[in-house]
Coordinates of C-alpha atoms and ligand atoms in Angstrom, one line a residue:
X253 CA 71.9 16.8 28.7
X254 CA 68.4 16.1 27.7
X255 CA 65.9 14.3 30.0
X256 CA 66.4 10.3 28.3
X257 CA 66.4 7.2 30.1
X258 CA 69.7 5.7 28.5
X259 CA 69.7 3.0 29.9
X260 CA 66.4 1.5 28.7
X261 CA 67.3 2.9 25.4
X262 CA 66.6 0.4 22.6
X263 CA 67.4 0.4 18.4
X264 CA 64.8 2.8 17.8
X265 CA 64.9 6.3 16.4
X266 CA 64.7 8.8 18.7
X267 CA 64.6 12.5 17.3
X268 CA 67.5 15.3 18.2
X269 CA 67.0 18.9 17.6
X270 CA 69.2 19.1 14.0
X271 CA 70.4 17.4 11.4
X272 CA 72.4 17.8 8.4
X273 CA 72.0 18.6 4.5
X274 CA 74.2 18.9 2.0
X275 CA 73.1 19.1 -2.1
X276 CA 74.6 18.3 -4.8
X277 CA 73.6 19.4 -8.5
X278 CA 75.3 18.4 -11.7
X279 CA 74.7 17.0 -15.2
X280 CA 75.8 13.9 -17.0
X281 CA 78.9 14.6 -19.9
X282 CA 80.3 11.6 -21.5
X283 CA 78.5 9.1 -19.3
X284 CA 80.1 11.1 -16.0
X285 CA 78.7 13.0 -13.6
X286 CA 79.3 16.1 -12.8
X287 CA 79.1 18.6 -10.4
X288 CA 79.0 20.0 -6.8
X289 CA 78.3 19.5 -3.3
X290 CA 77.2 22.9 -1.5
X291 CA 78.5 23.2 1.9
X292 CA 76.6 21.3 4.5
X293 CA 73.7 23.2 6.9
X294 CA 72.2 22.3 9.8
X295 CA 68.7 22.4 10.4
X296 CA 66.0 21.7 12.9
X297 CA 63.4 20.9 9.8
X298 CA 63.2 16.5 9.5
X299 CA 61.2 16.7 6.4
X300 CA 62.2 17.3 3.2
X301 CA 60.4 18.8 0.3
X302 CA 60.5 16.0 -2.5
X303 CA 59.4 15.9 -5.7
X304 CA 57.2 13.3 -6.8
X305 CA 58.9 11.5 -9.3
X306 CA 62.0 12.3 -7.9
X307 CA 64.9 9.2 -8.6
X308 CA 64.7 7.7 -4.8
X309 CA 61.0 7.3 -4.8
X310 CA 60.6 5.9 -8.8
X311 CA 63.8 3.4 -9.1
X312 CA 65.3 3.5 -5.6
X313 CA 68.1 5.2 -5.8
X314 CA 69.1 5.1 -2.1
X315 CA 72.0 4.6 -0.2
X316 CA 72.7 4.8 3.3
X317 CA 75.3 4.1 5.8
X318 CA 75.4 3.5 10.5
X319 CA 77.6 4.7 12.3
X320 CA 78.6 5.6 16.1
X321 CA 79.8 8.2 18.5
X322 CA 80.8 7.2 22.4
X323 CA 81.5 8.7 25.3
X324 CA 84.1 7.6 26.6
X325 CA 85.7 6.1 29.7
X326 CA 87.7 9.1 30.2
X327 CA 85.0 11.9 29.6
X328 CA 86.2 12.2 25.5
X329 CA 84.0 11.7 22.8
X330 CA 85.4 9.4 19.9
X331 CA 83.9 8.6 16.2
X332 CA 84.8 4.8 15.5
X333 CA 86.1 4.2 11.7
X334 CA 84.2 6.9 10.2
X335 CA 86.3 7.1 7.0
X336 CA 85.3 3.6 6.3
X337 CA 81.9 4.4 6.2
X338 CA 82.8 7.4 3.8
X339 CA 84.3 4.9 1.6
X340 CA 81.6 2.3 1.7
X341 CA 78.9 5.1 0.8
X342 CA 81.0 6.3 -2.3
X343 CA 81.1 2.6 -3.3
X344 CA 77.3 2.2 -2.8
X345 CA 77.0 5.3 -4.7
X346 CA 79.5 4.4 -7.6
X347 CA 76.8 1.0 -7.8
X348 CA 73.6 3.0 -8.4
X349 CA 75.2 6.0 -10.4
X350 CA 74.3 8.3 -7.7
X351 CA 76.6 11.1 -7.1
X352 CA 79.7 9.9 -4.2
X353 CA 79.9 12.8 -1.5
X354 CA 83.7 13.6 -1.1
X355 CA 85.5 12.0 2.3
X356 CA 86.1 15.5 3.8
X357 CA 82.8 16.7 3.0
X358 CA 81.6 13.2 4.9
X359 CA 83.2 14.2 7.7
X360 CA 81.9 17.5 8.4
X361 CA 78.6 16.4 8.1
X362 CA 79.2 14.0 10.5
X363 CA 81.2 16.5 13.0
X364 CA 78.0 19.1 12.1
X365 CA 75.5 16.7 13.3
X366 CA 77.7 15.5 16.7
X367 CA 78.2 19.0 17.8
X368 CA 74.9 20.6 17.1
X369 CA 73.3 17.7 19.0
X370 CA 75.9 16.9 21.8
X371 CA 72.9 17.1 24.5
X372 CA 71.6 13.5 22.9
X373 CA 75.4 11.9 23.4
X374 CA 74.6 9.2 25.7
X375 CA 76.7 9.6 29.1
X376 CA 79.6 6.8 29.4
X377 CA 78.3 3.4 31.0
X378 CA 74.9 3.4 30.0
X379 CA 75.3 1.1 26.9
X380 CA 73.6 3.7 24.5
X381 CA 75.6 5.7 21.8
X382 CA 75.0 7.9 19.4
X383 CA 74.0 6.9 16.4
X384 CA 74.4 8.6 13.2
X385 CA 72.5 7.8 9.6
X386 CA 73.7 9.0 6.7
X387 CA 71.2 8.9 3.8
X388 CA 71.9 9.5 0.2
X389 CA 68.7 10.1 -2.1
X390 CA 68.5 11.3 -5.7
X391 CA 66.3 14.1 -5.9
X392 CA 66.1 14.4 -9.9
X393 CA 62.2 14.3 -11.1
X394 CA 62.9 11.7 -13.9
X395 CA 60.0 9.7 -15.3
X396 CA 62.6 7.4 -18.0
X397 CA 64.4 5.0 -16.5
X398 CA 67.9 6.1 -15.4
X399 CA 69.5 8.2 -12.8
X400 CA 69.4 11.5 -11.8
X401 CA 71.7 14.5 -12.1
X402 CA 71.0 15.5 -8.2
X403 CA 71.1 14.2 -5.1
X404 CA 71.4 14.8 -1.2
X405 CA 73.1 14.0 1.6
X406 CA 71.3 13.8 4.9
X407 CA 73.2 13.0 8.2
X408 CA 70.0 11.8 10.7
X409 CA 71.3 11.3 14.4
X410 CA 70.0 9.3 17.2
X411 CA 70.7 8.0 20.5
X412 CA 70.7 4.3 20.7
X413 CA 70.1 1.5 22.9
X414 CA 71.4 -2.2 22.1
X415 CA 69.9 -4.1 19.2
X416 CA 69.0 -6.5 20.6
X417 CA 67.2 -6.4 24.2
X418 CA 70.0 -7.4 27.0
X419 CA 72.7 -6.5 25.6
X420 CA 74.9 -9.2 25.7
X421 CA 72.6 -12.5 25.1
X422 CA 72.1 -15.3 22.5
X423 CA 69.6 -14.8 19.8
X424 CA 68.5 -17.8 17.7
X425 CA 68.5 -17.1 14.3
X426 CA 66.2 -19.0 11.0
X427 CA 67.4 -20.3 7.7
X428 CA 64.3 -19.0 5.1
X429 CA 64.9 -21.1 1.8
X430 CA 61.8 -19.3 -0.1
X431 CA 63.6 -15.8 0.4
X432 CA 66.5 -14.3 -1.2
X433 CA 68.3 -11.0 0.1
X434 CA 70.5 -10.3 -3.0
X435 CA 71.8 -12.1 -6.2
X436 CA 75.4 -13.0 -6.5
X437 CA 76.3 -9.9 -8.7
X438 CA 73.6 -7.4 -7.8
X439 CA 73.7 -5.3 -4.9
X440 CA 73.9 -7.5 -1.7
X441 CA 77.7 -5.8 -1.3
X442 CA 76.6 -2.2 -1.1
X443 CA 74.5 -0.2 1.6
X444 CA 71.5 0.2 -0.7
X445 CA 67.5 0.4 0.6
X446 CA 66.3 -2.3 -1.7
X447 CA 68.3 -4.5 0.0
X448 CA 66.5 -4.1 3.7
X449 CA 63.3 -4.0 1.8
X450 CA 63.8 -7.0 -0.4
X451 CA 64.6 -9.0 3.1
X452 CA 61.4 -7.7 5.0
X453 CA 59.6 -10.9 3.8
X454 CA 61.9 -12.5 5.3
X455 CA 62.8 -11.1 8.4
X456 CA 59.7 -10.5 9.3
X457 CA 58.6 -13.7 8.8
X458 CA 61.2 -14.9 11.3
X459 CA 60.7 -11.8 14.1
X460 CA 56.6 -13.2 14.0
X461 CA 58.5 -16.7 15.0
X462 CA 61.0 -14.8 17.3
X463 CA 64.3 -15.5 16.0
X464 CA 65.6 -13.3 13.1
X465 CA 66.8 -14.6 10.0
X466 CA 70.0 -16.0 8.7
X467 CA 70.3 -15.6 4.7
X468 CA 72.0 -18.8 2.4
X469 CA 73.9 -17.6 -0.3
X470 CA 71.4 -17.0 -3.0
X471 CA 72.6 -19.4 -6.0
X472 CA 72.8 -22.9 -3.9
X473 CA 71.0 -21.8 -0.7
X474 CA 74.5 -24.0 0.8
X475 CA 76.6 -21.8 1.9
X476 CA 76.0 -19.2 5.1
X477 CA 75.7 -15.3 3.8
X478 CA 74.5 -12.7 6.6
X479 CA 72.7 -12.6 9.9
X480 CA 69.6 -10.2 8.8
X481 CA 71.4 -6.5 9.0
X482 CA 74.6 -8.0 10.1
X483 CA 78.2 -10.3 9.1
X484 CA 78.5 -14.0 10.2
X485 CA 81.3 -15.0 12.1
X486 CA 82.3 -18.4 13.9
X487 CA 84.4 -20.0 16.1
X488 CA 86.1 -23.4 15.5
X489 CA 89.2 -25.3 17.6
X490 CA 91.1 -25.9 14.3
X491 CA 92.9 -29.5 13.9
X492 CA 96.6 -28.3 16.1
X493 CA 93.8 -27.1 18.9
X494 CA 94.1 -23.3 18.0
X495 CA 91.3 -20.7 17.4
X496 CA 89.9 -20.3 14.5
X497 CA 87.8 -17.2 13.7
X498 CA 85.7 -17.7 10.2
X499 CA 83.8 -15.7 8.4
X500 CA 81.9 -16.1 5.0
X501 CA 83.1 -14.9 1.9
X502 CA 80.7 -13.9 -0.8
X503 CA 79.7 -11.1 -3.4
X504 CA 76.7 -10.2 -2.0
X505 CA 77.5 -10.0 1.6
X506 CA 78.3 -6.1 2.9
X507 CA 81.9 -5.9 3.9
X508 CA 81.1 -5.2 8.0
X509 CA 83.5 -2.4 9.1
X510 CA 82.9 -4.6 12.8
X511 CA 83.7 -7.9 11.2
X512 CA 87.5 -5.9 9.4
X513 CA 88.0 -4.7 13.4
X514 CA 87.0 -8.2 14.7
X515 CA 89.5 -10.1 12.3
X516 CA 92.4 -7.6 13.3
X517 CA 91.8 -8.1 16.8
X518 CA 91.5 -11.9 16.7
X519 CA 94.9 -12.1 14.6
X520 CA 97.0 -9.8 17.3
X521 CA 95.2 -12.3 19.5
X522 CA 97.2 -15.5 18.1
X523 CA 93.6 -16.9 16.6
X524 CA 94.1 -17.9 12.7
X525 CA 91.1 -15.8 10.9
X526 CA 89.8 -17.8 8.0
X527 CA 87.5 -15.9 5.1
X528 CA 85.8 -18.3 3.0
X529 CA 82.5 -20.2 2.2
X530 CA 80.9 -21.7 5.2
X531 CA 78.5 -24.9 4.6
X532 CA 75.3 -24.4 6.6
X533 CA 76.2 -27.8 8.1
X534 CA 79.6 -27.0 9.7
X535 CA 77.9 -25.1 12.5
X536 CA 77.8 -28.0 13.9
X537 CA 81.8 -28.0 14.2
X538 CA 81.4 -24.2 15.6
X539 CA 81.6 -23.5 19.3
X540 CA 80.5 -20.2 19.2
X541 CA 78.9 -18.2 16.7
X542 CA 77.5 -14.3 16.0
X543 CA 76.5 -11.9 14.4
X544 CA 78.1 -8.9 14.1
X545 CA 77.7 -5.1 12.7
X546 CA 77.5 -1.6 13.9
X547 CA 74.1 -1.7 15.6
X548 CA 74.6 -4.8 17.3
X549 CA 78.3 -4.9 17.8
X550 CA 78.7 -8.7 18.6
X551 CA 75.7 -10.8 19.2
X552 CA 76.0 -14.2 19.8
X553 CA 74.0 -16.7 18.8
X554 CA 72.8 -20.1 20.8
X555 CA 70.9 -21.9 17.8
X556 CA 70.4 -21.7 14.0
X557 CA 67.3 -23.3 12.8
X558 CA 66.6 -25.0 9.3
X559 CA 62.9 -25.8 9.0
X560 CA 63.7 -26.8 5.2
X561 CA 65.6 -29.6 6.4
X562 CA 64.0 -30.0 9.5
X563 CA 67.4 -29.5 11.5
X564 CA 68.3 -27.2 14.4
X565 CA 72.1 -26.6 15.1
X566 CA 72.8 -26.0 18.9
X567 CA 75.9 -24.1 19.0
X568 CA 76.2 -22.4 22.5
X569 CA 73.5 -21.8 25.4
X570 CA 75.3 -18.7 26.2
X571 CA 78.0 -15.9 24.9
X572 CA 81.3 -18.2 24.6
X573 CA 85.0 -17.0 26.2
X574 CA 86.2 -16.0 22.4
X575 CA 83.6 -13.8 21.6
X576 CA 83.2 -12.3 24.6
X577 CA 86.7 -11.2 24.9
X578 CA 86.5 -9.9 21.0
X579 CA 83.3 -7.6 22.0
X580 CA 85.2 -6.5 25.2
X581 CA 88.4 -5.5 23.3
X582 CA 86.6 -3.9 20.7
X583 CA 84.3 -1.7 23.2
X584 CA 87.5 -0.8 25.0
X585 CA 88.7 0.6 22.0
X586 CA 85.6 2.1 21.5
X587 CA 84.8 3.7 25.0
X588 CA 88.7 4.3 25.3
X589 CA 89.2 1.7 28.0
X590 CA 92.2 0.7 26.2
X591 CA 94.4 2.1 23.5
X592 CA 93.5 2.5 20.1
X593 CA 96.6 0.9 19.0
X594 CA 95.1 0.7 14.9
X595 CA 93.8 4.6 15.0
X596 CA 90.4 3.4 14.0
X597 CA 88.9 6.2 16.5
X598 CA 88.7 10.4 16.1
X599 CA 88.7 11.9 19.3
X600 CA 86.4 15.1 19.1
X601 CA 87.4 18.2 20.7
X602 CA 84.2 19.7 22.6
Ligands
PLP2186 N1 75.5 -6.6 6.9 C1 74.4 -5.8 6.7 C2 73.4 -6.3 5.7 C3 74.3 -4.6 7.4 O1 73.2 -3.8 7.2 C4 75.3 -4.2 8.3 C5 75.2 -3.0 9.0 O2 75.7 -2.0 8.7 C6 76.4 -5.1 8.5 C7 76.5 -6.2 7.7 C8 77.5 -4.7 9.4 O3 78.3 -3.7 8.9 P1 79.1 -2.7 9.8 O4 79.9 -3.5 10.8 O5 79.9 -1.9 8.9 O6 78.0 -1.9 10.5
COI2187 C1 74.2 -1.0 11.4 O1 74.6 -2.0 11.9 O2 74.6 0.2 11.6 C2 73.1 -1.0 10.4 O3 72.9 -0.1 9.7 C3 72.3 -2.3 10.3 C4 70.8 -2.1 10.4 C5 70.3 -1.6 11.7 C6 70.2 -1.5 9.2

């Protein structure tokens, strides 16, 4: 085990002794690609030799993906929805015509990078996890505009803290009406760089005010898309006095593997779980809200902010009973407090 201070452990990257390559190289025939992957290799080398003009430097043609190992409750280590993330990444590729590395091929990365760095698993109760980032980059030197006949997949791990300092606490979150994240058809659905950098205006802009930012759907600026790097979700007493879990709809919102495990969980708990457009304004019928996502799991939030309109929307001073008990039956599942009734974990053999 190395020498870290878990606990105090925040989102930032921390480097482990390997990670994990894998190439592939292949030509375009009849407006396909094709090719192969080689077999995945570890190695203790972070830097990459890169051409100049190679396709992820010139036009962007990145993808990348989060995802988490735990140590669990009972000593085992599990992999949370991992196939998910394999299928998201091949849809992110399919969007930029970057090459889609193959589910099983996903995987072993993935298992490559856990076991040749189990000493930076985070021990159970902690609150830090091991984090894994999967980057895919074309590496074709092209100068014309287009993309590239090669490409890499690099599994980067790292033990991480919470998102956001103590764990469990509201964050207040800012409507930006200058600053749009992604168009209705473009690429706000897929786990694409240009995305994150397209928002840094943005979210920056809101971290110098301390809040972080909460994007409007990009064609009427009416309608609630994403917290920052994370899904929306709210909580409303519907008209019979039942709970209603919400959550926007939109194109160009990424489809949070957290928020798919949060809606499952809230239907086995009775609550109706709606998926439609929110208006900004009907936080004010919401008793709790949050953001939610891999890195942050479930964060609530205690205010949203619109200095357009000059209006703040007090939702809750502190984490509500709803939420609460979602993140708590999610990290159960996760940390295998409780049983994984929906298979969404792989329990890895040490
Ligand atoms: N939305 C954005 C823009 C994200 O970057 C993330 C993080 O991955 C999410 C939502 C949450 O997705 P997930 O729960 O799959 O991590
Ligand atoms: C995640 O939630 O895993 C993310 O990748 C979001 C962000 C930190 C980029």
């Amino acid at each position: 085990m190395k020498d870290i201070n878990w606990t105090t452990l925040g989102f930032h990257y921390t480097e482990t002794d390997y990670i994990v390559r894998s190439a592939f190289h292949g030509e375009w025939r009849d407006g396909r690609l094709v090719g192969t992957w080689e077999k995945p290799y570890v190695t203790r080398d972070k830097t990459i030799p890169l051409h100049v003009s190679a396709t992820c430097l010139q036009y962007g043609q990145e993808a990348f993906e989060g995802l988490k190992a735990f140590r669990g409750a009972d000593g085992r280590i599990r992999i949370f929805r991992w196939e998910e993330n394999a299928k998201r990444m091949q849809r992110s590729a399919e969007a930029l015509k970057m090459a889609a590395p193959p589910t099983e091929l996903f995987r072993e990365a993935i298992r490559m990078a856990l076991k040749n760095n189990m000493e930076y698993l985070p021990p159970y109760g902690t609150g830090a996890t091991l984090y894994f980032r999967p980057l895919l980059i074309g590496t074709t030197a092209r100068l014309g505009v287009g993309p590239g006949r090669d490409y890499e997949l690099i599994i980067i791990p790292s033990p991480i803290g919470p998102y956001y300092e103590g764990k469990f606490h509201c964050t207040t979150f800012i409507v930006n009406r200058r600053v749009d994240r992604a168009a209705p058809l473009g690429t706000g659905a897929y786990k694409v760089g240009g995305n994150y950098a397209a928002s840094f205006r943005a979210t920056e802009e809101a971290h110098m005010e301390g809040y972080d930012c909460l994007f409007l759907d990009s064609k009427t600026h009416r309608y609630i898309d994403e917290c920052s790097a994370a899904n929306f979700i709210g909580i409303k007493t519907d008209a019979e006095g039942g709970t209603e879990y919400i959550t926007p709809r939109s194109s160009a919102i990424l489809p949070s593997i957290t928020n798919h495990s949060l809606m499952v969980l809230a239907r086995d708990k009775g609550y109706k779980v709606t998926c439609r457009k929110i208006r900004l304004e009907e936080l004010d019928e919401m008793s709790e809200a949050a953001a939610c996502g891999t890195a942050c799991v479930v964060s609530p939030i205690d205010r949203v902010i619109d200095p357009g309109k000059g209006r703040m929307y007090v939702i809750s001073r502190e984490p509500g009973p709803v939420l609460t008990d979602l993140y708590n039956s999610l990290q159960d599942i996760q940390y295998g407090r409780a049983e994984d009734r929906y298979s969404w974990c792989e329990v890895i053999e040490e």
